[in-house]
Short mmCIF file of C-alpha atoms in Angstrom, two decimals:
data_model
loop_
_atom_site.label_atom_id
_atom_site.label_comp_id
_atom_site.label_asym_id
_atom_site.label_seq_id
_atom_site.Cartn_x
_atom_site.Cartn_y
_atom_site.Cartn_z
CA MET A 113 -12.04 80.95 41.39
CA SER A 114 -14.96 78.96 40.08
CA SER A 115 -14.49 75.28 39.81
CA MET A 116 -17.11 75.10 37.13
CA LEU A 117 -15.24 76.85 34.39
CA ASN A 118 -15.97 76.23 30.72
CA LEU A 119 -12.42 76.28 29.38
CA SER A 120 -13.33 76.84 25.68
CA ALA A 121 -15.73 79.57 26.43
CA GLN A 122 -13.39 81.20 28.83
CA GLN A 123 -10.61 81.27 26.33
CA ARG A 124 -12.81 82.43 23.53
CA GLU A 125 -14.31 85.32 25.57
CA HIS A 126 -11.22 86.40 27.48
CA GLY A 127 -8.34 85.35 25.35
CA ASP A 128 -7.24 88.93 24.69
CA PHE A 129 -5.67 89.12 28.22
CA ALA A 130 -2.80 86.92 27.07
CA ASP A 131 -2.41 89.25 24.08
CA ARG A 132 -2.24 92.25 26.37
CA VAL A 133 0.31 90.52 28.65
CA PHE A 134 2.34 89.72 25.51
CA GLU A 135 2.23 93.33 24.35
CA GLU A 136 3.36 94.64 27.75
CA SER A 137 5.98 92.08 28.54
CA GLY A 138 7.13 90.72 25.25
CA GLU A 139 6.59 87.18 26.66
CA ASP A 140 4.17 84.92 24.97
CA VAL A 141 2.39 83.01 27.70
CA ARG A 142 0.44 81.16 25.13
CA LYS A 143 3.54 79.02 24.47
CA CYS A 144 3.32 77.44 27.95
CA TYR A 145 2.35 73.74 27.74
CA GLN A 146 2.01 73.20 31.55
CA CYS A 147 5.04 71.05 32.13
CA GLY A 148 5.26 72.51 35.66
CA LYS A 149 9.10 72.78 35.73
CA CYS A 150 8.78 76.41 36.89
CA SER A 151 6.75 75.37 39.98
CA ALA A 152 8.93 72.42 40.74
CA GLY A 153 12.01 74.69 41.06
CA CYS A 154 10.35 77.72 42.65
CA SER A 155 11.84 78.25 46.15
CA VAL A 156 9.13 80.67 47.14
CA HIS A 157 6.38 78.29 46.16
CA ILE A 158 8.10 75.35 47.87
CA CYS A 159 8.31 77.34 51.06
CA GLY A 160 4.73 78.24 51.03
CA GLY A 161 4.95 81.82 49.94
CA MET A 162 2.55 81.47 46.99
CA ASP A 163 -1.18 80.77 46.94
CA VAL A 164 -1.18 79.57 43.29
CA SER A 165 1.83 77.82 41.62
CA PRO A 166 3.66 79.64 38.86
CA ASN A 167 2.53 77.23 36.16
CA ARG A 168 -1.10 77.83 37.17
CA VAL A 169 -0.61 81.60 36.88
CA MET A 170 0.53 80.84 33.30
CA ARG A 171 -2.59 78.87 32.60
CA MET A 172 -4.79 81.48 34.19
CA VAL A 173 -3.34 84.10 31.74
CA GLN A 174 -3.94 81.78 28.80
CA LEU A 175 -7.57 81.44 29.95
CA GLY A 176 -7.96 85.19 30.35
CA MET A 177 -8.73 84.98 34.10
CA GLU A 178 -7.55 88.51 34.50
CA ASP A 179 -9.31 89.48 37.77
CA GLU A 180 -8.45 86.21 39.38
CA VAL A 181 -4.77 86.28 38.51
CA MET A 182 -4.37 89.86 39.59
CA ARG A 183 -5.73 88.83 43.00
CA THR A 184 -3.18 86.10 43.53
CA ARG A 185 -0.37 86.43 46.11
CA THR A 186 1.92 84.77 43.61
CA ILE A 187 2.35 87.70 41.17
CA TRP A 188 3.64 89.74 44.10
CA ALA A 189 5.56 87.02 45.87
CA CYS A 190 7.86 86.23 42.84
CA VAL A 191 11.37 87.45 43.84
CA LEU A 192 12.67 87.30 40.25
CA CYS A 193 15.29 84.61 41.04
CA SER A 194 14.53 83.30 37.53
CA THR A 195 15.15 79.67 38.31
CA CYS A 196 11.96 79.06 36.36
CA THR A 197 13.20 80.93 33.33
CA ALA A 198 16.45 79.04 33.34
CA ARG A 199 14.62 75.79 33.23
CA CYS A 200 11.59 76.68 30.99
CA PRO A 201 11.51 74.46 27.84
CA ARG A 202 9.39 77.13 26.16
CA ASP A 203 11.80 79.89 26.99
CA ILE A 204 9.27 82.10 28.82
CA ASP A 205 10.61 84.76 31.14
CA ILE A 206 8.14 84.11 33.90
CA PRO A 207 9.31 86.74 36.31
CA ARG A 208 8.83 89.28 33.63
CA VAL A 209 5.28 88.09 33.27
CA MET A 210 4.70 88.32 36.98
CA ASP A 211 6.18 91.78 37.01
CA THR A 212 3.93 92.86 34.11
CA ILE A 213 0.85 91.50 35.76
CA ARG A 214 1.87 93.33 38.94
CA ILE A 215 2.17 96.62 37.08
CA MET A 216 -1.24 96.00 35.30
CA ALA A 217 -2.88 95.09 38.61
CA LYS A 218 -1.51 98.12 40.29
CA LYS A 219 -2.86 100.35 37.50
CA ARG A 220 -6.28 98.92 38.31
CA GLY A 221 -5.65 99.48 42.10
CA ILE A 222 -5.72 95.69 42.77
CA THR A 223 -3.11 94.88 45.45
CA GLU A 224 -4.94 92.81 47.89
CA GLY A 225 -3.25 89.52 46.80
CA PHE A 226 -0.25 90.51 48.93
CA ASN A 227 -0.56 94.07 50.03
CA ASN A 228 2.54 94.04 52.27
CA ALA A 229 4.59 93.55 49.11
CA ASN A 230 2.75 96.45 47.46
CA VAL A 231 3.44 98.61 50.49
CA PHE A 232 7.11 97.71 50.45
CA HIS A 233 7.49 98.68 46.80
CA ASP A 234 5.73 102.01 47.38
CA ILE A 235 7.89 102.90 50.47
CA PHE A 236 11.00 101.76 48.71
CA MET A 237 10.27 103.94 45.72
CA ASN A 238 9.38 106.92 47.90
CA SER A 239 12.72 106.48 49.69
CA ILE A 240 14.88 106.52 46.58
CA ILE A 241 12.81 109.33 44.95
CA LYS A 242 13.37 111.36 48.06
CA TYR A 243 17.01 110.63 48.86
CA GLY A 244 18.47 109.27 45.61
CA ARG A 245 19.66 106.24 47.50
CA VAL A 246 18.07 103.80 49.91
CA TYR A 247 17.95 105.18 53.46
CA GLU A 248 17.61 101.84 55.24
CA ALA A 249 16.75 103.07 58.73
CA GLY A 250 13.94 105.33 57.47
CA LEU A 251 12.71 102.57 55.14
CA PHE A 252 12.67 100.08 57.89
CA VAL A 253 10.68 102.14 60.33
CA THR A 254 8.13 103.23 57.71
CA LEU A 255 7.73 99.61 56.68
CA LYS A 256 6.96 98.51 60.26
CA LEU A 257 4.38 101.25 60.59
CA LYS A 258 2.62 100.70 57.31
CA GLN A 259 2.63 96.95 56.77
CA SER A 260 0.12 94.90 58.61
CA GLY A 261 1.26 92.32 61.08
CA THR A 262 5.01 92.60 60.59
CA MET A 263 5.80 94.75 63.52
CA PHE A 264 7.53 92.12 65.60
CA ASP A 265 8.77 89.78 62.90
CA ASP A 266 12.35 90.81 63.18
CA LEU A 267 12.80 90.57 67.02
CA SER A 268 13.73 86.89 66.89
CA ILE A 269 16.91 87.58 64.95
CA GLY A 270 18.49 87.61 68.45
CA ILE A 271 20.22 90.25 70.48
CA PRO A 272 23.79 89.97 68.97
CA ALA A 273 22.38 90.31 65.45
CA MET A 274 20.25 93.18 66.46
CA ILE A 275 23.20 94.99 68.06
CA SER A 276 25.31 94.39 64.97
CA ALA A 277 22.57 95.53 62.60
CA VAL A 278 21.76 98.68 64.53
CA PHE A 279 25.46 99.51 64.89
CA ARG A 280 26.08 99.14 61.19
CA MET A 281 22.88 100.87 59.92
CA PRO A 282 23.50 104.52 58.94
CA LYS A 283 21.58 106.86 61.25
CA PHE A 284 21.13 109.62 58.79
CA PRO A 285 19.94 109.79 55.13
CA PRO A 286 22.66 109.36 52.49
CA LYS A 287 24.45 112.52 51.36
CA MET A 288 24.41 113.33 47.72
CA LYS A 289 25.12 116.37 45.61
CA ASN A 290 22.03 115.99 43.68
CA SER A 291 19.41 113.75 45.34
CA ASP A 292 16.78 114.76 42.88
CA GLN A 293 17.99 112.60 40.05
CA ILE A 294 15.58 109.68 40.51
CA ARG A 295 12.59 111.98 41.01
CA ARG A 296 13.29 113.50 37.62
CA VAL A 297 13.77 110.15 35.89
CA VAL A 298 10.52 108.81 37.35
CA GLU A 299 8.61 111.91 36.24
CA ASN A 300 10.17 111.76 32.74
CA CYS A 301 9.17 108.06 32.47
CA LYS A 302 5.57 108.93 33.29
CA LYS A 303 5.49 111.57 30.56
CA ILE A 304 7.01 109.27 27.95
CA GLU A 305 4.71 106.33 28.87
CA GLY A 306 1.77 108.77 28.84
CA GLU A 307 2.42 109.57 25.12
CA ASN A 308 1.57 106.01 24.13
CA MET B 79 43.66 99.11 34.62
CA ARG B 80 40.78 101.54 35.44
CA TYR B 81 37.16 100.72 35.92
CA ALA B 82 34.11 102.56 36.98
CA TYR B 83 32.90 101.45 40.35
CA TYR B 84 29.20 101.33 41.26
CA PRO B 85 28.99 100.32 44.89
CA GLY B 86 25.19 100.58 45.29
CA CYS B 87 23.28 101.39 48.38
CA SER B 88 23.98 98.31 50.45
CA LEU B 89 27.74 98.70 50.18
CA HIS B 90 27.51 102.26 51.43
CA SER B 91 25.34 101.40 54.29
CA MET B 92 25.18 98.07 56.17
CA GLU B 93 27.46 96.01 54.01
CA THR B 94 30.67 98.13 54.18
CA SER B 95 32.78 94.92 54.57
CA TYR B 96 31.87 94.12 50.99
CA ASP B 97 32.83 97.64 49.78
CA LEU B 98 36.12 97.52 51.76
CA SER B 99 37.12 94.10 50.72
CA VAL B 100 36.34 94.67 47.02
CA LYS B 101 38.48 97.72 47.13
CA ALA B 102 41.28 95.89 49.02
CA VAL B 103 41.26 93.04 46.45
CA CYS B 104 41.36 95.52 43.55
CA LYS B 105 44.31 97.15 45.17
CA HIS B 106 46.19 93.90 45.65
CA LEU B 107 45.59 93.16 42.01
CA GLY B 108 46.55 96.57 40.73
CA VAL B 109 43.09 97.64 39.63
CA GLU B 110 42.20 101.36 39.85
CA LEU B 111 38.55 102.08 40.70
CA TRP B 112 36.81 105.24 39.76
CA GLU B 113 33.60 105.62 41.81
CA ILE B 114 30.80 106.92 39.65
CA PRO B 115 30.22 110.42 40.94
CA ASP B 116 26.83 111.00 42.66
CA TRP B 117 25.50 107.58 41.60
CA VAL B 118 21.89 106.79 42.41
CA CYS B 119 20.15 103.64 43.59
CA CYS B 120 19.64 101.07 40.81
CA GLY B 121 15.99 100.68 41.75
CA ALA B 122 16.06 97.03 42.86
CA SER B 123 13.83 95.49 44.14
CA SER B 124 10.97 97.79 43.24
CA GLY B 125 11.67 99.99 40.19
CA HIS B 126 10.96 97.22 37.69
CA SER B 127 7.63 96.45 39.41
CA MET B 128 6.54 100.07 38.97
CA GLY B 129 7.00 100.03 35.22
CA HIS B 130 9.28 98.60 32.66
CA LEU B 131 10.74 101.83 31.51
CA VAL B 132 11.28 103.17 35.03
CA GLY B 133 13.11 99.87 35.96
CA LEU B 134 15.55 100.47 33.16
CA ALA B 135 15.89 104.22 33.35
CA ILE B 136 16.86 104.39 36.99
CA PRO B 137 19.97 102.20 36.73
CA ALA B 138 20.78 103.91 33.34
CA LYS B 139 21.14 107.24 35.20
CA SER B 140 24.30 106.01 36.84
CA LEU B 141 25.45 103.79 34.00
CA VAL B 142 25.55 106.72 31.49
CA LYS B 143 28.10 108.48 33.68
CA ALA B 144 30.60 105.57 33.29
CA GLU B 145 29.83 105.37 29.59
CA LYS B 146 30.72 109.08 29.13
CA GLU B 147 33.98 108.45 30.98
CA GLY B 148 34.66 105.60 28.55
CA LEU B 149 34.93 103.03 31.29
CA ASP B 150 33.60 99.59 31.87
CA VAL B 151 31.66 99.15 35.10
CA LEU B 152 32.28 96.93 38.15
CA ALA B 153 29.11 96.39 40.16
CA PRO B 154 29.66 94.10 43.03
CA CYS B 155 26.02 93.90 44.27
CA ALA B 156 24.36 91.14 42.33
CA ALA B 157 20.98 93.07 42.17
CA CYS B 158 22.63 96.34 40.95
CA TRP B 159 24.73 94.29 38.49
CA GLN B 160 21.61 92.53 36.98
CA ARG B 161 19.67 95.79 36.80
CA MET B 162 22.47 97.39 34.83
CA VAL B 163 22.94 94.43 32.56
CA TRP B 164 19.20 94.57 31.67
CA VAL B 165 19.71 98.17 30.55
CA ASN B 166 22.35 97.21 28.03
CA HIS B 167 20.31 94.15 26.93
CA GLU B 168 17.24 96.20 26.21
CA ILE B 169 19.18 99.03 24.55
CA ASN B 170 20.90 96.58 22.14
CA LYS B 171 17.66 94.91 21.37
CA SER B 172 15.46 97.89 20.70
CA PRO B 173 16.46 101.40 19.34
CA GLU B 174 13.07 102.56 20.45
CA MET B 175 13.85 101.56 24.01
CA LYS B 176 17.24 103.26 23.74
CA ASP B 177 15.52 106.43 22.72
CA LYS B 178 13.00 106.23 25.58
CA ILE B 179 15.70 105.52 28.21
CA SER B 180 17.86 108.47 26.88
CA ARG B 181 14.89 110.78 27.08
CA ALA B 182 14.09 109.61 30.59
CA ILE B 183 17.62 110.25 31.85
CA GLU B 184 18.05 113.39 29.68
CA GLU B 185 21.25 112.05 28.27
CA GLU B 186 22.06 109.79 25.42
CA ILE B 187 23.01 106.25 26.39
CA ASN B 188 24.41 103.70 23.87
CA GLY B 189 25.05 100.68 26.00
CA THR B 190 28.78 100.61 25.19
CA SER B 191 30.10 100.16 28.81
CA LYS B 192 30.56 96.53 29.74
CA ILE B 193 29.24 95.70 33.16
CA PHE B 194 31.19 93.21 35.19
CA SER B 195 30.02 91.18 38.23
CA ILE B 196 32.76 90.86 40.78
CA ILE B 197 32.87 87.08 40.27
CA ASP B 198 33.42 87.40 36.56
CA PHE B 199 35.81 90.30 37.01
CA LEU B 200 38.13 88.56 39.41
CA ALA B 201 37.93 85.20 37.78
CA ALA B 202 39.12 86.82 34.54
CA PHE B 203 42.53 87.48 36.17
CA GLY B 204 43.02 83.74 35.96
CA MET B 205 43.42 81.38 38.92
CA ASP B 206 47.18 81.42 38.56
CA LYS B 207 47.44 85.06 39.05
CA ILE B 208 45.09 84.93 42.02
CA ALA B 209 47.09 82.15 43.55
CA GLN B 210 50.32 84.08 43.02
CA ALA B 211 48.90 87.09 45.01
CA VAL B 212 48.12 84.93 48.06
CA LYS B 213 50.32 85.58 51.08
CA LYS B 214 48.28 83.70 53.66
CA PRO B 215 46.83 80.59 52.14
CA LEU B 216 43.41 79.46 53.61
CA LYS B 217 44.68 75.99 54.29
CA GLY B 218 42.11 73.53 55.64
CA LEU B 219 39.24 75.94 55.47
CA LYS B 220 36.07 74.27 54.13
CA VAL B 221 34.17 76.86 52.09
CA ALA B 222 30.66 76.56 50.78
CA SER B 223 30.41 79.00 47.85
CA TYR B 224 26.83 80.40 47.66
CA TYR B 225 26.06 82.12 44.26
CA GLY B 226 22.44 82.81 44.79
CA CYS B 227 20.32 83.73 41.87
CA TYR B 228 20.98 87.15 40.32
CA TYR B 229 24.45 86.36 39.13
CA VAL B 230 23.65 83.17 37.35
CA LYS B 231 20.00 83.50 36.14
CA PRO B 232 18.22 84.18 33.84
CA PRO B 233 20.69 82.90 31.23
CA LYS B 234 19.47 85.51 28.73
CA VAL B 235 21.33 88.26 30.63
CA ALA B 236 23.27 86.49 33.35
CA HIS B 237 25.43 84.39 31.18
CA VAL B 238 28.05 84.11 33.84
CA ASP B 239 29.46 80.67 34.35
CA ASP B 240 26.66 78.08 34.58
CA ALA B 241 23.08 78.72 35.68
CA GLU B 242 22.72 75.40 37.50
CA ASN B 243 26.22 74.56 38.65
CA PRO B 244 28.47 77.60 38.69
CA HIS B 245 32.08 77.07 39.80
CA LEU B 246 34.06 80.26 39.42
CA MET B 247 33.78 81.26 42.97
CA ASP B 248 34.79 77.72 43.98
CA ASP B 249 37.77 77.92 41.68
CA MET B 250 38.79 81.21 43.29
CA MET B 251 38.46 79.68 46.76
CA LYS B 252 40.76 76.85 45.71
CA ALA B 253 43.28 79.35 44.33
CA LEU B 254 43.29 80.93 47.78
CA GLY B 255 44.31 77.48 49.22
CA ALA B 256 40.76 76.74 50.71
CA GLU B 257 38.81 73.57 50.16
CA ALA B 258 35.83 74.25 47.94
CA LEU B 259 32.88 72.06 49.06
CA ASP B 260 30.78 70.31 46.48
CA TRP B 261 27.27 70.98 47.73
CA PRO B 262 23.75 71.42 46.32
CA PHE B 263 21.77 74.58 46.78
CA LYS B 264 24.52 76.87 45.64
CA THR B 265 22.11 78.62 43.36
CA GLU B 266 18.93 78.20 45.43
CA CYS B 267 17.17 81.48 46.33
CA CYS B 268 17.54 82.94 49.79
CA GLY B 269 14.32 84.88 49.61
CA ALA B 270 15.83 88.16 48.59
CA SER B 271 13.76 91.29 49.24
CA MET B 272 10.83 89.15 50.36
CA ILE B 273 12.41 89.54 53.76
CA PHE B 274 10.71 92.90 53.87
CA GLN B 275 7.36 91.42 53.02
CA ASP B 276 7.09 87.91 54.44
CA VAL B 277 9.73 86.94 57.03
CA ASP B 278 8.30 83.52 57.58
CA THR B 279 8.66 82.40 54.03
CA THR B 280 12.11 84.00 53.56
CA VAL B 281 13.51 82.38 56.66
CA SER B 282 12.34 79.02 55.51
CA MET B 283 14.08 79.62 52.13
CA SER B 284 17.31 80.71 53.84
CA LYS B 285 17.16 77.75 56.13
CA LYS B 286 17.38 75.28 53.31
CA VAL B 287 20.60 76.91 52.08
CA VAL B 288 22.21 77.04 55.53
CA GLU B 289 21.12 73.48 56.26
CA MET B 290 22.75 72.16 53.10
CA ALA B 291 26.03 74.09 53.80
CA TYR B 292 25.97 72.60 57.36
CA LYS B 293 25.42 69.04 56.09
CA ALA B 294 28.33 69.53 53.67
CA GLY B 295 30.53 70.39 56.57
CA ALA B 296 31.15 74.16 55.85
CA ASP B 297 33.42 76.24 58.09
CA VAL B 298 32.04 79.27 56.30
CA ILE B 299 29.56 80.28 53.67
CA VAL B 300 30.83 82.80 51.12
CA THR B 301 28.56 84.95 48.97
CA ALA B 302 28.86 87.69 46.46
CA CYS B 303 25.45 89.27 47.01
CA PRO B 304 24.49 91.66 49.82
CA VAL B 305 20.94 90.33 49.97
CA CYS B 306 22.12 86.74 50.31
CA GLU B 307 24.56 87.82 52.94
CA MET B 308 21.93 89.73 54.93
CA ASN B 309 19.39 87.02 54.71
CA LEU B 310 21.70 84.21 55.83
CA ASP B 311 23.96 86.12 58.17
CA MET B 312 21.42 88.26 60.07
CA ARG B 313 18.75 85.50 60.14
CA MET B 314 20.95 82.64 61.40
CA GLU B 315 19.51 82.84 64.94
CA GLN B 316 16.03 83.33 63.66
CA ILE B 317 16.39 80.14 61.62
CA ASN B 318 17.70 78.35 64.73
CA LYS B 319 14.74 79.51 66.73
CA LYS B 320 12.15 78.69 64.16
CA PHE B 321 13.55 75.22 63.24
CA LYS B 322 15.14 74.31 66.61
CA THR B 323 18.58 74.01 65.02
CA ASN B 324 21.92 75.16 66.08
CA TYR B 325 23.66 76.46 63.06
CA LYS B 326 26.65 78.75 63.70
CA ILE B 327 28.20 79.08 60.30
CA PRO B 328 29.81 82.50 59.61
CA VAL B 329 28.52 84.13 56.37
CA VAL B 330 31.01 86.48 54.67
CA TYR B 331 31.70 87.94 51.24
CA PHE B 332 34.17 85.81 49.17
CA THR B 333 36.14 89.06 48.61
CA GLU B 334 36.80 89.30 52.35
CA LEU B 335 38.47 85.89 52.31
CA MET B 336 40.38 86.87 49.18
CA ALA B 337 41.53 90.22 50.57
CA TYR B 338 42.61 88.43 53.78
CA ALA B 339 44.54 85.84 51.93
CA MET B 340 46.26 88.45 49.91
CA GLY B 341 47.44 90.26 53.03
CA SER B 342 44.71 92.59 54.28
CA VAL B 343 44.14 92.50 58.01
CA PRO B 344 40.55 91.62 59.23
CA GLN B 345 39.90 95.10 60.71
CA GLU B 346 40.67 96.81 57.37
CA ILE B 347 37.99 94.93 55.63
CA GLY B 348 35.33 94.50 58.29
CA LEU B 349 35.91 90.74 58.50
CA ASP B 350 35.94 91.15 62.32
CA SER B 351 32.96 93.33 62.88
CA GLY B 352 30.85 93.51 59.63
CA HIS B 353 28.65 90.53 60.34
CA CYS B 354 25.95 89.26 62.67
CA THR B 355 27.32 85.76 62.81
CA ASP B 356 30.43 85.26 64.81
CA THR B 357 33.56 85.45 62.67
CA GLN B 358 35.96 84.87 65.51
CA LEU B 359 36.01 81.12 64.99
CA LEU B 360 36.70 81.69 61.33
CA LEU B 361 39.45 84.07 62.09
CA ALA B 362 40.97 81.63 64.50
CA LYS B 363 40.93 78.98 61.89
CA ILE B 364 42.58 81.03 59.15
CA SER B 365 45.13 82.91 61.23
#
């Protein structure tokens, strides 16, 4: 992000990004007056999981900093706890905005802000498209193989917890009469959205 | 009383103690549950990040089955519950969205089935009725009720109780004879599905919750969300290693304590074996 930004020019030339986010999400980010309540209450931000605070993401949208905001970790790191929304004096559904920018970024193939999150979503979706329900054991193994640098993150849960988790985790995929339901829904959604 | 039951993936895999205890409590209170046949995953925590319509249509696929049966839905998992509530919210707001969802699931959905969270559902019986059903009061047990996020926020859809200071679970714990601790962080986020993306941040988030419960003197943390349970329960030792602490607080579902107080034995509801944290101390205290 350039530190020498001409704000008026930026907003004049790229203001349509906020319009597009509004169209896609139904949330008007232009209403944000930067009080910072969202960031003050954001557990992820407080624990160091975000590179840019949520209120700054709102400002970046207002200024039309599309490429920059799509490359933040923050849009992927939001877990939709909605503490920000509950406290926002401008009644903006901030997680909805984060979700929307995520979808827009993904369409453009921009996922480097937090690629492990993107990998998780892809693997999760593949799992439920294939089985109809989450198959945790399969999901977990695939995650460890495809994410970067997370292979040994879970070892420190300790041996008793590991035994308990492995004991409880179903070893085989879930059994369903029709496991094809989600695949059909996802395909239909693509067709319907393609019409617009 | 008959309700459609949507257990969701967690309750049918690792979190069977939640499934078993919800069913046990319903049995104690005379509620008949009809499990939605061939239900599918609600799509949390990824469906909504793939596309707005997809995020709504996936949970709608199971919801419509309950609607056709003319039943209201009980969805104990907080994430499943909220995904379903969003479906009704959007359907009622926009006929165009209703049409799109119906086309995506190849069935007409009208948003007529109410969707109950387990907290709301049980609290609606009234604290007197819950207290009357208690056979083994949880005398002297100090309980930290942990609500997490999805049941209480955002207020637009999760209008249960109070977003910042909910008390329904506390009230129910009192009705069971336990002491409900007044503690902050009862709605702070545990990190949710971020555990699959960034363990370090998530463990830091969960630690804050456990630390507060510890400082409040909790014998047990009760939750109503499988993700909260997994993050606190499974990661307790990881928290201890990372922060050089020694927290040993059992984390269980509030329905487990309720079922136990109403007469279920621990083995029936997974209270003895369904958790990573050691529940033996808890069992010794309440038996």
